């Protein structure tokens, strides 16, 4: 073997060592997925290095942003809704009737993501084009610079701005056909905002439907079967999700450590565990092989300092039934290999028990964030099409 082929062999071995991640057997296009995941990890490492060198890690994420460029079918504009930056997608084709609207909230663990990122820009265009809908994709300030409730309040301010008669009329939107949607941390904010408008006397226009895509819905129990099974899964390992949760409330590592040990909820709040009790709320099939144990309680100092994680605006699963029953038709998408799977499944159970109409779609063969792989992976295209179809039929 010549020296060159030896070098080539070694580089290939190193590269595949870095790229290879064990994935569940039924994942389609596994190497393409592994490559994306390796790039995500490389980007995280590079961000870490830049931070040490004193640069803002945001320089990398700026690369994901695209300017508001209109195309043949959709007009794209960046604007402000009550000081909150939003990207608006409007169909170009004239409509003889008023349009439907989607108020969309991006994901990214409350710490990253942007309505102008390529996957969200793509999704906004597709919703506007395929549904003939006005799409408002909102931004919000992020952790660790800003903590809860800033993210929620930004989203809610933009939503409230939009849900006014004059504003809807300006966009030609039918007030009876509005959807709130979001993915991951955006699904969390969507669920929280949809709950909040129910009893906000200042919001007269209510939404018709909500769509929660692999949402995070509770910060009480970090030891659900889905957290156990997918602790080291690509895209969203347990550690990362716990860091996102704790950073949503504070940069104090004490909360992160307590959450990792699942010992952060004080005994005074133990009545809240009934709302996230997976032994009663998960379908049997998802409990298989797992033993439920009652939670170990943490120090009440933590809750005194960071009460956010017990706030229903951060953990929508903590709302009681009398609140839930007024919710509109709800679409929930969960993915099998996702730490957040059981949050979604438990919300399905709780909403149904409260009498809310729920359409649940479970993706058996994919990881967290499937819609963001739209236009990169077949599973992403497939799920985006299903999501658009559901919206088309129900909005
Ligand atoms: C615009 O809509 C037409 C007709 O539906 C479609 O064929 C075309 O691909 C769309 N263009 C863009 C840029 O999405
Ligand atoms: C959870 O549900 C199980 C079974 O119904 C029950 O035994 C347990 O006490 C509950 N735990 C909490 C904390 O509510």
Coordinates of C-alpha atoms and ligand atoms in Angstrom, one line a residue:
X1 CA 0.0 0.0 0.0
X2 CA 1.4 3.4 -1.0
X3 CA 1.8 6.2 1.5
X4 CA -1.0 8.2 -0.2
X5 CA -3.6 5.4 0.1
X6 CA -2.5 4.8 3.7
X7 CA -3.2 8.5 4.5
X8 CA -6.5 8.3 2.7
X9 CA -7.5 5.3 4.7
X10 CA -6.6 6.9 8.0
X11 CA -8.5 10.1 7.1
X12 CA -11.5 8.1 6.1
X13 CA -11.3 6.2 9.3
X14 CA -11.0 9.4 11.4
X15 CA -13.8 11.0 9.5
X16 CA -16.2 8.1 9.9
X17 CA -15.2 7.9 13.5
X18 CA -16.3 11.5 14.0
X19 CA -19.4 11.2 11.8
X20 CA -20.6 7.8 13.0
X21 CA -23.3 7.9 15.6
X22 CA -25.4 4.9 16.4
X23 CA -29.0 5.5 15.2
X24 CA -32.1 3.4 15.5
X25 CA -32.4 0.8 12.8
X26 CA -35.5 2.2 11.1
X27 CA -34.0 5.7 10.5
X28 CA -34.1 6.4 6.7
X29 CA -30.9 7.9 5.1
X30 CA -28.8 7.2 8.2
X31 CA -25.5 8.5 6.8
X32 CA -26.9 11.7 5.6
X33 CA -28.5 12.2 9.1
X34 CA -25.2 11.3 10.8
X35 CA -23.4 13.9 8.7
X36 CA -25.9 16.6 9.6
X37 CA -25.5 15.7 13.3
X38 CA -21.7 15.7 13.0
X39 CA -21.9 19.2 11.5
X40 CA -24.2 20.4 14.3
X41 CA -21.7 19.1 16.9
X42 CA -18.8 20.6 15.0
X43 CA -20.6 23.9 15.0
X44 CA -21.2 23.7 18.8
X45 CA -17.5 22.9 19.3
X46 CA -16.5 25.8 17.1
X47 CA -18.9 28.1 19.0
X48 CA -17.2 27.0 22.3
X49 CA -13.8 27.8 20.9
X50 CA -14.9 31.2 19.6
X51 CA -16.3 32.0 23.0
X52 CA -13.1 31.1 24.8
X53 CA -11.3 33.4 22.3
X54 CA -13.6 36.2 23.2
X55 CA -15.8 36.2 20.0
X56 CA -19.5 36.0 20.0
X57 CA -20.6 32.4 19.1
X58 CA -23.5 34.1 17.3
X59 CA -21.2 34.7 14.3
X60 CA -21.7 31.1 13.2
X61 CA -25.5 31.1 13.6
X62 CA -25.6 34.2 11.4
X63 CA -24.7 31.9 8.6
X64 CA -28.0 30.2 8.9
X65 CA -29.9 33.4 8.4
X66 CA -31.4 34.4 5.0
X67 CA -32.7 37.9 4.1
X68 CA -36.4 38.4 3.5
X69 CA -36.5 37.5 -0.2
X70 CA -39.9 37.3 -2.0
X71 CA -40.3 34.6 -4.6
X72 CA -42.8 34.0 -7.4
X73 CA -45.6 33.1 -5.0
X74 CA -44.9 34.6 -1.6
X75 CA -44.0 38.1 -0.5
X76 CA -41.6 38.0 2.5
X77 CA -41.2 41.0 4.8
X78 CA -39.4 41.6 8.1
X79 CA -41.2 43.9 10.4
X80 CA -42.0 44.6 14.1
X81 CA -45.1 43.6 16.0
X82 CA -45.1 45.6 19.1
X83 CA -41.3 45.9 19.1
X84 CA -40.9 42.2 18.5
X85 CA -39.2 41.3 15.2
X86 CA -41.3 39.0 13.0
X87 CA -41.1 37.7 9.4
X88 CA -44.3 37.8 7.5
X89 CA -45.1 35.6 4.5
X90 CA -48.0 36.6 2.3
X91 CA -49.3 34.8 -0.7
X92 CA -49.0 36.9 -3.9
X93 CA -52.1 35.4 -5.6
X94 CA -55.2 37.5 -5.0
X95 CA -57.9 35.9 -2.9
X96 CA -61.6 36.7 -3.2
X97 CA -62.1 35.6 0.4
X98 CA -60.3 36.5 3.6
X99 CA -57.2 34.4 4.3
X100 CA -56.3 32.0 6.9
X101 CA -53.3 32.7 9.2
X102 CA -50.6 30.8 11.0
X103 CA -48.7 32.4 13.9
X104 CA -45.5 30.4 14.0
X105 CA -42.9 30.1 16.8
X106 CA -39.5 28.7 16.0
X107 CA -37.6 26.2 18.2
X108 CA -34.1 26.1 19.5
X109 CA -34.2 25.5 23.2
X110 CA -35.1 29.1 24.0
X111 CA -31.4 29.8 23.4
X112 CA -31.1 29.8 19.6
X113 CA -33.0 29.7 16.4
X114 CA -34.5 32.5 14.4
X115 CA -37.5 33.0 12.1
X116 CA -34.9 33.9 9.4
X117 CA -33.0 30.6 9.7
X118 CA -33.2 28.6 6.5
X119 CA -35.5 25.8 7.7
X120 CA -38.0 28.3 9.3
X121 CA -37.9 30.5 6.2
X122 CA -38.6 27.5 4.1
X123 CA -41.4 26.4 6.3
X124 CA -43.0 29.8 6.4
X125 CA -42.9 30.0 2.6
X126 CA -44.4 26.6 2.2
X127 CA -47.3 27.4 4.6
X128 CA -48.1 30.6 2.9
X129 CA -47.8 29.1 -0.6
X130 CA -49.6 25.8 0.0
X131 CA -52.3 27.1 2.3
X132 CA -52.8 30.5 0.8
X133 CA -52.3 31.7 4.4
X134 CA -50.7 34.7 5.9
X135 CA -47.8 33.4 8.1
X136 CA -46.3 35.4 10.9
X137 CA -43.1 33.8 12.1
X138 CA -42.1 35.5 15.3
X139 CA -38.8 36.0 17.0
X140 CA -38.1 36.4 20.7
X141 CA -35.2 37.3 22.9
X142 CA -33.0 34.3 23.8
X143 CA -31.2 32.8 26.8
X144 CA -28.7 33.2 28.3
X145 CA -29.0 37.0 27.8
X146 CA -32.7 36.8 28.7
X147 CA -34.5 34.3 30.9
X148 CA -38.1 33.3 31.4
X149 CA -40.6 35.0 31.1
X150 CA -38.9 37.3 28.5
X151 CA -39.2 34.6 25.7
X152 CA -42.8 34.0 26.5
X153 CA -43.7 37.7 26.8
X154 CA -42.1 38.6 23.5
X155 CA -44.1 35.9 21.8
X156 CA -47.2 36.9 23.6
X157 CA -46.8 40.6 22.8
X158 CA -46.4 39.8 19.1
X159 CA -49.4 37.5 19.2
X160 CA -51.6 40.0 20.9
X161 CA -50.6 42.7 18.4
X162 CA -51.6 40.4 15.6
X163 CA -54.9 39.3 17.1
X164 CA -56.5 42.7 16.7
X165 CA -59.3 43.4 14.3
X166 CA -57.4 46.3 12.6
X167 CA -54.2 44.3 12.1
X168 CA -56.0 41.2 10.8
X169 CA -58.0 43.4 8.4
X170 CA -54.8 45.0 7.2
X171 CA -53.5 41.5 6.3
X172 CA -56.8 40.3 4.9
X173 CA -57.0 37.6 7.6
X174 CA -60.3 35.9 8.6
X175 CA -60.4 36.2 12.5
X176 CA -62.2 32.8 12.7
X177 CA -59.3 30.9 10.9
X178 CA -56.1 31.4 12.9
X179 CA -53.7 28.8 14.0
X180 CA -50.9 29.0 16.6
X181 CA -48.1 26.6 15.8
X182 CA -44.5 26.0 17.0
X183 CA -41.9 23.3 17.2
X184 CA -39.8 22.1 20.2
X185 CA -39.3 25.2 22.5
X186 CA -41.6 27.0 20.0
X187 CA -44.2 24.3 20.7
X188 CA -43.8 25.1 24.4
X189 CA -44.4 28.8 23.7
X190 CA -47.3 28.0 21.4
X191 CA -49.0 25.8 24.0
X192 CA -48.4 28.4 26.7
X193 CA -49.7 31.3 24.6
X194 CA -52.8 29.3 23.5
X195 CA -53.6 28.7 27.1
X196 CA -53.0 32.3 28.1
X197 CA -55.3 33.9 25.5
X198 CA -58.2 31.8 26.9
X199 CA -58.5 34.0 29.9
X200 CA -57.0 37.3 28.6
X201 CA -59.9 39.7 28.6
X202 CA -58.0 42.0 26.2
X203 CA -57.8 39.4 23.5
X204 CA -61.2 39.2 21.9
X205 CA -60.2 37.1 18.9
X206 CA -59.5 33.4 19.8
X207 CA -57.6 30.9 17.7
X208 CA -59.3 28.1 15.8
X209 CA -56.6 25.5 16.2
X210 CA -53.1 24.9 17.6
X211 CA -50.4 22.7 16.3
X212 CA -47.6 21.6 18.7
X213 CA -44.7 19.9 17.0
X214 CA -42.6 17.8 19.4
X215 CA -43.2 20.4 22.1
X216 CA -41.4 20.7 25.5
X217 CA -44.3 20.9 28.0
X218 CA -43.0 20.3 31.5
X219 CA -39.8 20.9 33.5
X220 CA -40.8 18.8 36.5
X221 CA -39.8 15.3 35.6
X222 CA -36.6 14.8 33.7
X223 CA -36.7 11.0 34.1
X224 CA -39.6 10.1 31.8
X225 CA -39.3 6.9 29.8
X226 CA -38.5 9.0 26.7
X227 CA -35.7 10.8 28.6
X228 CA -34.3 7.4 29.7
X229 CA -34.5 5.7 26.3
X230 CA -33.2 8.7 24.3
X231 CA -30.6 10.0 26.8
X232 CA -27.9 9.9 24.2
X233 CA -29.9 10.3 21.0
X234 CA -28.8 12.5 18.1
X235 CA -30.2 16.0 17.8
X236 CA -31.4 16.3 21.3
X237 CA -29.6 14.3 24.0
X238 CA -31.0 14.5 27.5
X239 CA -28.1 16.6 28.8
X240 CA -28.7 19.2 26.2
X241 CA -32.4 19.4 26.9
X242 CA -31.8 19.8 30.7
X243 CA -29.4 22.6 30.0
X244 CA -31.9 24.3 27.7
X245 CA -34.6 24.0 30.5
X246 CA -32.4 25.3 33.3
X247 CA -30.9 28.1 31.1
X248 CA -34.5 29.2 30.3
X249 CA -34.7 30.1 34.0
X250 CA -31.2 31.0 35.0
X251 CA -27.5 30.7 34.3
X252 CA -27.0 29.4 37.8
X253 CA -25.5 25.9 37.4
X254 CA -27.2 24.8 40.7
X255 CA -30.6 24.4 38.9
X256 CA -29.0 22.5 36.0
X257 CA -27.4 20.1 38.5
X258 CA -30.6 19.6 40.4
X259 CA -32.5 19.0 37.2
X260 CA -30.0 16.5 36.0
X261 CA -30.4 14.6 39.2
X262 CA -34.2 15.1 38.8
X263 CA -34.3 16.6 42.3
X264 CA -35.4 20.1 41.7
X265 CA -39.0 20.2 42.7
X266 CA -39.7 20.9 46.4
X267 CA -42.0 19.0 48.6
X268 CA -44.4 22.0 48.8
X269 CA -45.1 21.5 45.1
X270 CA -45.6 17.8 45.1
X271 CA -49.2 18.1 44.2
X272 CA -48.1 19.2 40.7
X273 CA -46.7 15.8 40.0
X274 CA -50.2 14.5 39.3
X275 CA -50.1 16.5 36.1
X276 CA -47.0 14.9 34.8
X277 CA -47.4 11.4 36.3
X278 CA -46.4 9.2 33.4
X279 CA -47.6 6.0 35.1
X280 CA -51.1 7.3 34.7
X281 CA -50.7 9.5 31.6
X282 CA -48.6 7.5 29.2
X283 CA -50.2 4.8 27.0
X284 CA -49.1 1.4 28.2
X285 CA -46.9 0.7 25.2
X286 CA -44.6 3.6 26.1
X287 CA -44.3 2.5 29.7
X288 CA -42.9 -0.9 28.8
X289 CA -39.7 -1.8 30.6
X290 CA -39.9 1.2 32.9
X291 CA -40.7 1.4 36.6
X292 CA -42.3 4.4 38.0
X293 CA -41.0 5.7 41.3
X294 CA -42.3 8.7 43.1
X295 CA -40.0 11.8 42.7
X296 CA -37.3 12.8 45.2
X297 CA -37.8 16.3 46.3
X298 CA -35.3 19.1 46.1
X299 CA -34.6 22.2 48.2
X300 CA -37.2 24.9 48.2
X301 CA -34.4 27.5 47.9
X302 CA -34.2 26.7 44.2
X303 CA -37.8 27.3 43.6
X304 CA -37.7 30.5 45.6
X305 CA -34.9 31.8 43.4
X306 CA -36.2 30.4 40.1
X307 CA -39.9 29.9 40.4
X308 CA -40.2 29.8 36.6
X309 CA -40.1 26.0 36.2
X310 CA -43.3 25.7 38.2
X311 CA -45.1 28.4 36.2
X312 CA -47.7 27.2 33.8
X313 CA -46.4 29.6 31.1
X314 CA -43.2 27.5 31.1
X315 CA -44.8 24.1 31.8
X316 CA -48.2 24.1 30.1
X317 CA -48.8 20.5 31.4
X318 CA -49.3 22.0 34.8
X319 CA -52.5 23.7 33.8
X320 CA -55.5 22.1 35.5
X321 CA -58.4 20.5 33.7
X322 CA -60.7 23.5 34.0
X323 CA -58.2 25.5 32.1
X324 CA -57.5 22.8 29.5
X325 CA -61.1 22.1 28.6
X326 CA -61.5 25.4 26.8
X327 CA -58.6 24.8 24.4
X328 CA -59.3 24.6 20.7
X329 CA -58.8 21.7 18.4
X330 CA -55.2 20.6 18.9
X331 CA -52.7 18.8 16.7
X332 CA -49.7 17.2 18.4
X333 CA -46.8 15.6 16.7
X334 CA -44.5 13.3 18.6
X335 CA -41.4 11.4 17.5
X336 CA -40.4 8.0 18.9
X337 CA -36.7 8.8 19.4
X338 CA -37.0 12.0 21.2
X339 CA -36.6 12.9 24.8
X340 CA -39.6 15.2 24.5
X341 CA -41.9 12.4 23.2
X342 CA -43.6 11.8 26.5
X343 CA -44.3 15.5 27.1
X344 CA -46.4 15.4 24.0
X345 CA -48.0 12.0 24.8
X346 CA -49.0 13.2 28.2
X347 CA -50.5 16.4 26.9
X348 CA -52.5 14.3 24.4
X349 CA -53.9 12.2 27.4
X350 CA -54.6 15.3 29.5
X351 CA -56.3 17.2 26.8
X352 CA -58.5 14.2 25.8
X353 CA -59.4 13.6 29.4
X354 CA -60.5 17.3 29.6
X355 CA -62.7 16.8 26.5
X356 CA -60.5 18.7 24.0
X357 CA -60.4 17.4 20.5
X358 CA -56.9 16.2 19.7
X359 CA -55.3 14.9 16.6
X360 CA -52.2 13.0 17.5
X361 CA -49.6 12.0 15.0
X362 CA -46.7 9.8 16.2
X363 CA -43.7 9.5 13.9
X364 CA -42.4 6.0 14.6
X365 CA -39.1 6.3 12.8
X366 CA -37.6 9.6 13.5
X367 CA -35.7 11.9 15.9
X368 CA -36.5 15.2 17.4
X369 CA -36.8 18.1 15.0
X370 CA -38.0 16.2 11.9
X371 CA -39.6 19.2 10.2
X372 CA -36.4 21.1 10.2
X373 CA -34.9 18.5 7.8
X374 CA -37.4 19.6 5.3
X375 CA -35.7 19.8 1.9
X376 CA -32.6 17.9 3.2
X377 CA -34.1 14.5 4.2
X378 CA -37.0 12.5 2.9
X379 CA -38.5 12.1 6.4
X380 CA -38.5 15.9 6.7
X381 CA -40.4 16.4 3.4
X382 CA -42.8 13.7 4.3
X383 CA -43.7 15.2 7.7
X384 CA -43.9 18.7 6.4
X385 CA -46.4 17.6 3.8
X386 CA -48.5 15.8 6.4
X387 CA -48.4 18.9 8.6
X388 CA -49.5 21.1 5.7
X389 CA -52.2 18.7 4.8
X390 CA -53.6 18.7 8.3
X391 CA -53.5 22.5 8.4
X392 CA -55.1 22.7 5.0
X393 CA -58.0 20.5 6.1
X394 CA -58.6 22.0 9.6
X395 CA -57.7 25.7 9.4
Ligands
LIG1 C1 -45.2 28.8 -7.2 O1 -46.4 28.0 -7.4 C2 -46.4 27.2 -8.5 C3 -47.8 26.6 -8.7 O2 -48.2 26.0 -7.5 C4 -45.3 26.1 -8.3 O3 -45.3 25.3 -9.4 C5 -44.0 26.8 -8.1 O4 -43.0 25.8 -7.8 C6 -44.0 27.8 -7.0 N1 -42.8 28.6 -6.9 C7 -42.1 28.7 -5.8 C8 -40.8 29.5 -5.9 O5 -42.4 28.1 -4.8
LIG2 C1 -48.5 8.5 40.1 O1 -49.4 7.5 39.8 C2 -49.3 6.3 40.5 C3 -50.3 5.3 39.9 O2 -51.6 5.8 39.8 C4 -49.4 6.5 42.0 O3 -49.2 5.3 42.7 C5 -48.4 7.5 42.4 O4 -48.6 7.8 43.8 C6 -48.5 8.8 41.6 N1 -47.5 9.7 42.0 C7 -47.6 11.0 42.1 C8 -46.4 11.7 42.6 O5 -48.7 11.6 41.9

